[in-house]
């Protein structure tokens, strides 16, 4: 089981995580809930090994087994939608490109370039690229920013059907209500699931 125990992170005087604990099941969608600035991204970054906590431990997974979707899309304007996936997939998995694009409802857009995508389309491309990476845990930071609720719901259902282990952050109740379980980050200091 993937878990973190008693994580504390401060930036200067500011305490962002205070002895935070969490256990994640092997499959399903877990959502972190909390207002802007409460530490959702910080927790994802600690799990991914991008931020070192002042104390506490992460166990059951190594950063190399994690794929992360950052809050920024980080798309390349000179690579098409389809190329964003072939750039990260090994050649023997290029056959999966259409399935991944359909998962995020970009099936007809493989030859389009990022400047021609809407904000929500760009977000869905970044999500498809993240999901195309092999991983034991997918960390998705606000995966549905700019994506309408109905579409986000359909995409969540498809991700759930694939059995992908996902930890996502959101402050939108609509998105949180579609997760299998929700962990509040704005509650009491020690939380164990
Ligand atoms: N590298 C850093 N240096 C200083 N302060 C930071 C740093 N990273 C995060 N913080 C602060 O830590 C707090 C939590 O930030 P974090 O990005 O984790 O919040 P969040 O819950 O993900 O917010 P949002 O929903 O807006 O993305 C904020 O007050 C932020 O300013």
mmCIF file of C-alpha atoms and ligand atoms in Angstrom:
data_model
loop_
_atom_site.group_PDB
_atom_site.id
_atom_site.type_symbol
_atom_site.label_atom_id
_atom_site.label_comp_id
_atom_site.label_asym_id
_atom_site.label_seq_id
_atom_site.Cartn_x
_atom_site.Cartn_y
_atom_site.Cartn_z
ATOM 1 C CA UNK A 1 0.000 0.000 0.000
ATOM 2 C CA UNK A 2 1.131 3.528 -0.793
ATOM 3 C CA UNK A 3 1.162 5.765 2.227
ATOM 4 C CA UNK A 4 2.662 8.845 3.748
ATOM 5 C CA UNK A 5 3.071 9.360 7.443
ATOM 6 C CA UNK A 6 3.264 12.536 9.431
ATOM 7 C CA UNK A 7 4.423 14.789 6.600
ATOM 8 C CA UNK A 8 5.282 18.346 7.537
ATOM 9 C CA UNK A 9 6.212 21.031 5.050
ATOM 10 C CA UNK A 10 6.771 24.712 5.788
ATOM 11 C CA UNK A 11 7.887 27.541 3.557
ATOM 12 C CA UNK A 12 9.546 30.020 5.883
ATOM 13 C CA UNK A 13 7.066 30.740 8.659
ATOM 14 C CA UNK A 14 4.207 29.246 6.683
ATOM 15 C CA UNK A 15 3.142 25.738 7.719
ATOM 16 C CA UNK A 16 1.562 24.092 4.661
ATOM 17 C CA UNK A 17 1.383 20.438 5.743
ATOM 18 C CA UNK A 18 1.321 19.644 9.438
ATOM 19 C CA UNK A 19 1.880 15.964 10.301
ATOM 20 C CA UNK A 20 -0.289 14.884 7.375
ATOM 21 C CA UNK A 21 -0.904 11.149 6.909
ATOM 22 C CA UNK A 22 -2.637 9.273 4.141
ATOM 23 C CA UNK A 23 -2.960 5.762 2.742
ATOM 24 C CA UNK A 24 -3.943 5.143 -0.840
ATOM 25 C CA UNK A 25 -5.708 2.055 -2.178
ATOM 26 C CA UNK A 26 -4.161 0.254 -5.173
ATOM 27 C CA UNK A 27 -6.898 1.373 -7.566
ATOM 28 C CA UNK A 28 -9.587 3.987 -7.914
ATOM 29 C CA UNK A 29 -9.790 7.735 -7.869
ATOM 30 C CA UNK A 30 -8.916 9.599 -4.688
ATOM 31 C CA UNK A 31 -9.410 13.362 -4.605
ATOM 32 C CA UNK A 32 -7.749 15.971 -2.410
ATOM 33 C CA UNK A 33 -10.145 18.712 -1.462
ATOM 34 C CA UNK A 34 -9.238 22.133 -0.175
ATOM 35 C CA UNK A 35 -9.286 25.803 -0.994
ATOM 36 C CA UNK A 36 -6.585 27.461 -3.045
ATOM 37 C CA UNK A 37 -3.309 27.572 -1.135
ATOM 38 C CA UNK A 38 -4.114 24.811 1.372
ATOM 39 C CA UNK A 39 -1.280 22.564 0.167
ATOM 40 C CA UNK A 40 -2.712 20.191 -2.455
ATOM 41 C CA UNK A 41 0.064 20.791 -4.987
ATOM 42 C CA UNK A 42 2.666 20.639 -2.249
ATOM 43 C CA UNK A 43 1.450 17.194 -1.181
ATOM 44 C CA UNK A 44 1.509 15.922 -4.787
ATOM 45 C CA UNK A 45 5.023 17.302 -5.209
ATOM 46 C CA UNK A 46 6.193 15.554 -2.027
ATOM 47 C CA UNK A 47 4.754 12.234 -3.230
ATOM 48 C CA UNK A 48 6.464 12.711 -6.602
ATOM 49 C CA UNK A 49 9.796 13.411 -4.908
ATOM 50 C CA UNK A 50 9.881 17.016 -6.153
ATOM 51 C CA UNK A 51 9.608 18.585 -2.711
ATOM 52 C CA UNK A 52 11.428 17.371 0.366
ATOM 53 C CA UNK A 53 9.324 17.431 3.553
ATOM 54 C CA UNK A 54 10.920 18.714 6.758
ATOM 55 C CA UNK A 55 9.720 15.512 8.399
ATOM 56 C CA UNK A 56 7.655 12.444 7.650
ATOM 57 C CA UNK A 57 7.936 9.583 5.183
ATOM 58 C CA UNK A 58 6.435 8.282 1.964
ATOM 59 C CA UNK A 59 6.390 4.516 1.580
ATOM 60 C CA UNK A 60 5.184 1.869 -0.851
ATOM 61 C CA UNK A 61 6.204 3.745 -3.998
ATOM 62 C CA UNK A 62 9.190 5.483 -5.531
ATOM 63 C CA UNK A 63 9.024 8.691 -7.590
ATOM 64 C CA UNK A 64 10.072 6.693 -10.662
ATOM 65 C CA UNK A 65 6.779 4.786 -10.490
ATOM 66 C CA UNK A 66 4.721 7.990 -10.539
ATOM 67 C CA UNK A 67 3.358 10.015 -13.458
ATOM 68 C CA UNK A 68 2.379 13.587 -12.676
ATOM 69 C CA UNK A 69 0.133 16.052 -14.466
ATOM 70 C CA UNK A 70 1.298 19.529 -13.488
ATOM 71 C CA UNK A 71 -1.065 22.463 -13.156
ATOM 72 C CA UNK A 72 0.466 23.949 -16.310
ATOM 73 C CA UNK A 73 -0.093 21.990 -19.531
ATOM 74 C CA UNK A 74 3.531 22.254 -20.725
ATOM 75 C CA UNK A 75 2.558 21.542 -24.350
ATOM 76 C CA UNK A 76 4.951 22.042 -27.261
ATOM 77 C CA UNK A 77 3.491 24.401 -29.901
ATOM 78 C CA UNK A 78 5.520 22.716 -32.662
ATOM 79 C CA UNK A 79 4.292 19.165 -31.919
ATOM 80 C CA UNK A 80 0.805 18.020 -32.979
ATOM 81 C CA UNK A 81 -1.720 16.479 -30.604
ATOM 82 C CA UNK A 82 -0.837 12.974 -31.800
ATOM 83 C CA UNK A 83 2.901 13.665 -31.615
ATOM 84 C CA UNK A 84 2.565 14.667 -27.959
ATOM 85 C CA UNK A 85 1.657 11.032 -27.303
ATOM 86 C CA UNK A 86 4.063 9.328 -29.723
ATOM 87 C CA UNK A 87 6.837 11.439 -28.162
ATOM 88 C CA UNK A 88 6.345 9.671 -24.822
ATOM 89 C CA UNK A 89 5.062 6.238 -25.895
ATOM 90 C CA UNK A 90 7.426 3.488 -27.025
ATOM 91 C CA UNK A 91 6.884 2.597 -30.699
ATOM 92 C CA UNK A 92 5.103 -0.681 -29.912
ATOM 93 C CA UNK A 93 2.422 1.344 -28.100
ATOM 94 C CA UNK A 94 1.769 3.904 -30.854
ATOM 95 C CA UNK A 95 -1.324 1.847 -31.673
ATOM 96 C CA UNK A 96 -2.759 3.142 -28.363
ATOM 97 C CA UNK A 97 -2.707 6.780 -29.478
ATOM 98 C CA UNK A 98 -6.283 6.834 -30.825
ATOM 99 C CA UNK A 99 -7.609 5.063 -27.730
ATOM 100 C CA UNK A 100 -5.887 7.586 -25.445
ATOM 101 C CA UNK A 101 -7.138 10.539 -27.495
ATOM 102 C CA UNK A 102 -10.649 9.109 -27.457
ATOM 103 C CA UNK A 103 -10.443 8.690 -23.692
ATOM 104 C CA UNK A 104 -10.065 12.487 -23.390
ATOM 105 C CA UNK A 105 -12.426 13.205 -26.301
ATOM 106 C CA UNK A 106 -9.748 14.469 -28.685
ATOM 107 C CA UNK A 107 -10.268 11.635 -31.168
ATOM 108 C CA UNK A 108 -10.556 13.870 -34.225
ATOM 109 C CA UNK A 109 -7.724 16.240 -33.318
ATOM 110 C CA UNK A 110 -4.549 14.177 -33.763
ATOM 111 C CA UNK A 111 -3.108 16.467 -36.439
ATOM 112 C CA UNK A 112 -3.984 19.755 -34.717
ATOM 113 C CA UNK A 113 -1.245 21.876 -33.061
ATOM 114 C CA UNK A 114 -1.577 23.344 -29.531
ATOM 115 C CA UNK A 115 -2.070 26.991 -30.590
ATOM 116 C CA UNK A 116 -5.331 25.874 -32.257
ATOM 117 C CA UNK A 117 -6.647 24.124 -29.134
ATOM 118 C CA UNK A 118 -9.019 25.683 -26.628
ATOM 119 C CA UNK A 119 -7.941 25.836 -22.976
ATOM 120 C CA UNK A 120 -9.961 22.751 -22.085
ATOM 121 C CA UNK A 121 -8.663 20.832 -25.116
ATOM 122 C CA UNK A 122 -5.082 21.633 -24.158
ATOM 123 C CA UNK A 123 -5.783 20.416 -20.638
ATOM 124 C CA UNK A 124 -7.225 17.164 -21.972
ATOM 125 C CA UNK A 125 -4.169 16.650 -24.196
ATOM 126 C CA UNK A 126 -1.860 17.134 -21.206
ATOM 127 C CA UNK A 127 -3.975 14.590 -19.320
ATOM 128 C CA UNK A 128 -3.786 12.044 -22.172
ATOM 129 C CA UNK A 129 -0.009 12.449 -22.318
ATOM 130 C CA UNK A 130 0.263 11.838 -18.574
ATOM 131 C CA UNK A 131 -1.993 8.764 -18.735
ATOM 132 C CA UNK A 132 0.074 7.333 -21.588
ATOM 133 C CA UNK A 133 3.045 6.939 -19.236
ATOM 134 C CA UNK A 134 3.340 3.612 -17.448
ATOM 135 C CA UNK A 135 2.936 4.270 -13.721
ATOM 136 C CA UNK A 136 1.772 2.725 -10.464
ATOM 137 C CA UNK A 137 0.241 6.037 -9.410
ATOM 138 C CA UNK A 138 -1.036 9.016 -11.397
ATOM 139 C CA UNK A 139 -0.923 12.385 -9.636
ATOM 140 C CA UNK A 140 -3.234 14.825 -11.395
ATOM 141 C CA UNK A 141 -3.129 18.461 -10.278
ATOM 142 C CA UNK A 142 -6.441 20.109 -11.250
ATOM 143 C CA UNK A 143 -6.875 17.796 -14.262
ATOM 144 C CA UNK A 144 -10.161 19.330 -15.382
ATOM 145 C CA UNK A 145 -9.346 23.045 -15.241
ATOM 146 C CA UNK A 146 -11.305 24.580 -18.107
ATOM 147 C CA UNK A 147 -13.111 21.300 -18.929
ATOM 148 C CA UNK A 148 -16.904 21.292 -18.708
ATOM 149 C CA UNK A 149 -18.501 19.158 -16.011
ATOM 150 C CA UNK A 150 -20.259 16.647 -18.286
ATOM 151 C CA UNK A 151 -17.099 15.926 -20.256
ATOM 152 C CA UNK A 152 -15.028 15.713 -17.076
ATOM 153 C CA UNK A 153 -17.540 13.194 -15.716
ATOM 154 C CA UNK A 154 -17.264 11.007 -18.806
ATOM 155 C CA UNK A 155 -13.465 11.118 -18.672
ATOM 156 C CA UNK A 156 -13.492 10.265 -14.938
ATOM 157 C CA UNK A 157 -15.718 7.251 -15.678
ATOM 158 C CA UNK A 158 -13.310 6.026 -18.367
ATOM 159 C CA UNK A 159 -10.288 6.462 -16.079
ATOM 160 C CA UNK A 160 -12.107 4.561 -13.344
ATOM 161 C CA UNK A 161 -13.023 1.759 -15.755
ATOM 162 C CA UNK A 162 -9.329 1.357 -16.599
ATOM 163 C CA UNK A 163 -8.657 0.813 -12.901
ATOM 164 C CA UNK A 164 -5.922 3.422 -12.837
ATOM 165 C CA UNK A 165 -4.730 4.404 -9.355
ATOM 166 C CA UNK A 166 -5.233 8.166 -9.320
ATOM 167 C CA UNK A 167 -4.733 10.898 -6.745
ATOM 168 C CA UNK A 168 -6.086 14.192 -8.027
ATOM 169 C CA UNK A 169 -6.500 17.650 -6.604
ATOM 170 C CA UNK A 170 -9.452 19.895 -7.133
ATOM 171 C CA UNK A 171 -11.336 22.659 -5.405
ATOM 172 C CA UNK A 172 -14.428 22.121 -7.571
ATOM 173 C CA UNK A 173 -17.196 20.241 -5.776
ATOM 174 C CA UNK A 174 -18.502 18.873 -9.102
ATOM 175 C CA UNK A 175 -15.227 17.087 -9.750
ATOM 176 C CA UNK A 176 -14.808 15.956 -6.137
ATOM 177 C CA UNK A 177 -18.262 14.374 -6.153
ATOM 178 C CA UNK A 178 -17.168 12.069 -8.983
ATOM 179 C CA UNK A 179 -14.172 10.635 -7.097
ATOM 180 C CA UNK A 180 -14.320 7.305 -5.268
ATOM 181 C CA UNK A 181 -13.085 8.971 -2.074
ATOM 182 C CA UNK A 182 -12.283 12.496 -0.990
ATOM 183 C CA UNK A 183 -9.607 13.602 1.457
ATOM 184 C CA UNK A 184 -9.968 17.085 2.915
ATOM 185 C CA UNK A 185 -6.782 19.063 3.376
ATOM 186 C CA UNK A 186 -8.453 21.804 5.360
ATOM 187 C CA UNK A 187 -9.550 19.679 8.314
ATOM 188 C CA UNK A 188 -7.729 18.841 11.557
ATOM 189 C CA UNK A 189 -3.945 18.438 11.337
ATOM 190 C CA UNK A 190 -3.657 14.613 11.419
ATOM 191 C CA UNK A 191 -5.742 12.736 8.884
ATOM 192 C CA UNK A 192 -5.538 9.037 8.135
ATOM 193 C CA UNK A 193 -7.632 7.333 5.473
HETATM 194 N N1 LIG B 1 8.212 26.924 -3.335
HETATM 195 C C1 LIG B 1 7.441 27.639 -2.511
HETATM 196 N N2 LIG B 1 7.943 28.672 -1.813
HETATM 197 C C2 LIG B 1 7.178 29.395 -0.966
HETATM 198 N N3 LIG B 1 5.882 29.151 -0.741
HETATM 199 C C3 LIG B 1 5.325 28.147 -1.408
HETATM 200 C C4 LIG B 1 6.056 27.338 -2.323
HETATM 201 N N4 LIG B 1 5.227 26.392 -2.834
HETATM 202 C C5 LIG B 1 4.037 26.616 -2.264
HETATM 203 N N5 LIG B 1 4.086 27.648 -1.397
HETATM 204 C C6 LIG B 1 2.984 28.137 -0.579
HETATM 205 O O1 LIG B 1 2.389 27.027 0.048
HETATM 206 C C7 LIG B 1 0.978 27.187 0.113
HETATM 207 C C8 LIG B 1 0.328 25.975 -0.523
HETATM 208 O O2 LIG B 1 0.574 26.013 -1.929
HETATM 209 P P1 LIG B 1 -0.002 24.875 -2.880
HETATM 210 O O3 LIG B 1 0.396 25.242 -4.265
HETATM 211 O O4 LIG B 1 0.408 23.558 -2.372
HETATM 212 O O5 LIG B 1 -1.576 25.080 -2.682
HETATM 213 P P2 LIG B 1 -2.797 24.439 -3.462
HETATM 214 O O6 LIG B 1 -3.742 23.928 -2.444
HETATM 215 O O7 LIG B 1 -2.309 23.476 -4.475
HETATM 216 O O8 LIG B 1 -3.402 25.719 -4.195
HETATM 217 P P3 LIG B 1 -4.192 25.835 -5.601
HETATM 218 O O9 LIG B 1 -5.515 25.148 -5.402
HETATM 219 O O10 LIG B 1 -4.329 27.314 -5.782
HETATM 220 O O11 LIG B 1 -3.333 25.201 -6.630
HETATM 221 C C9 LIG B 1 0.658 28.503 -0.565
HETATM 222 O O12 LIG B 1 0.485 29.483 0.410
HETATM 223 C C10 LIG B 1 1.886 28.788 -1.398
HETATM 224 O O13 LIG B 1 2.090 30.166 -1.526
#
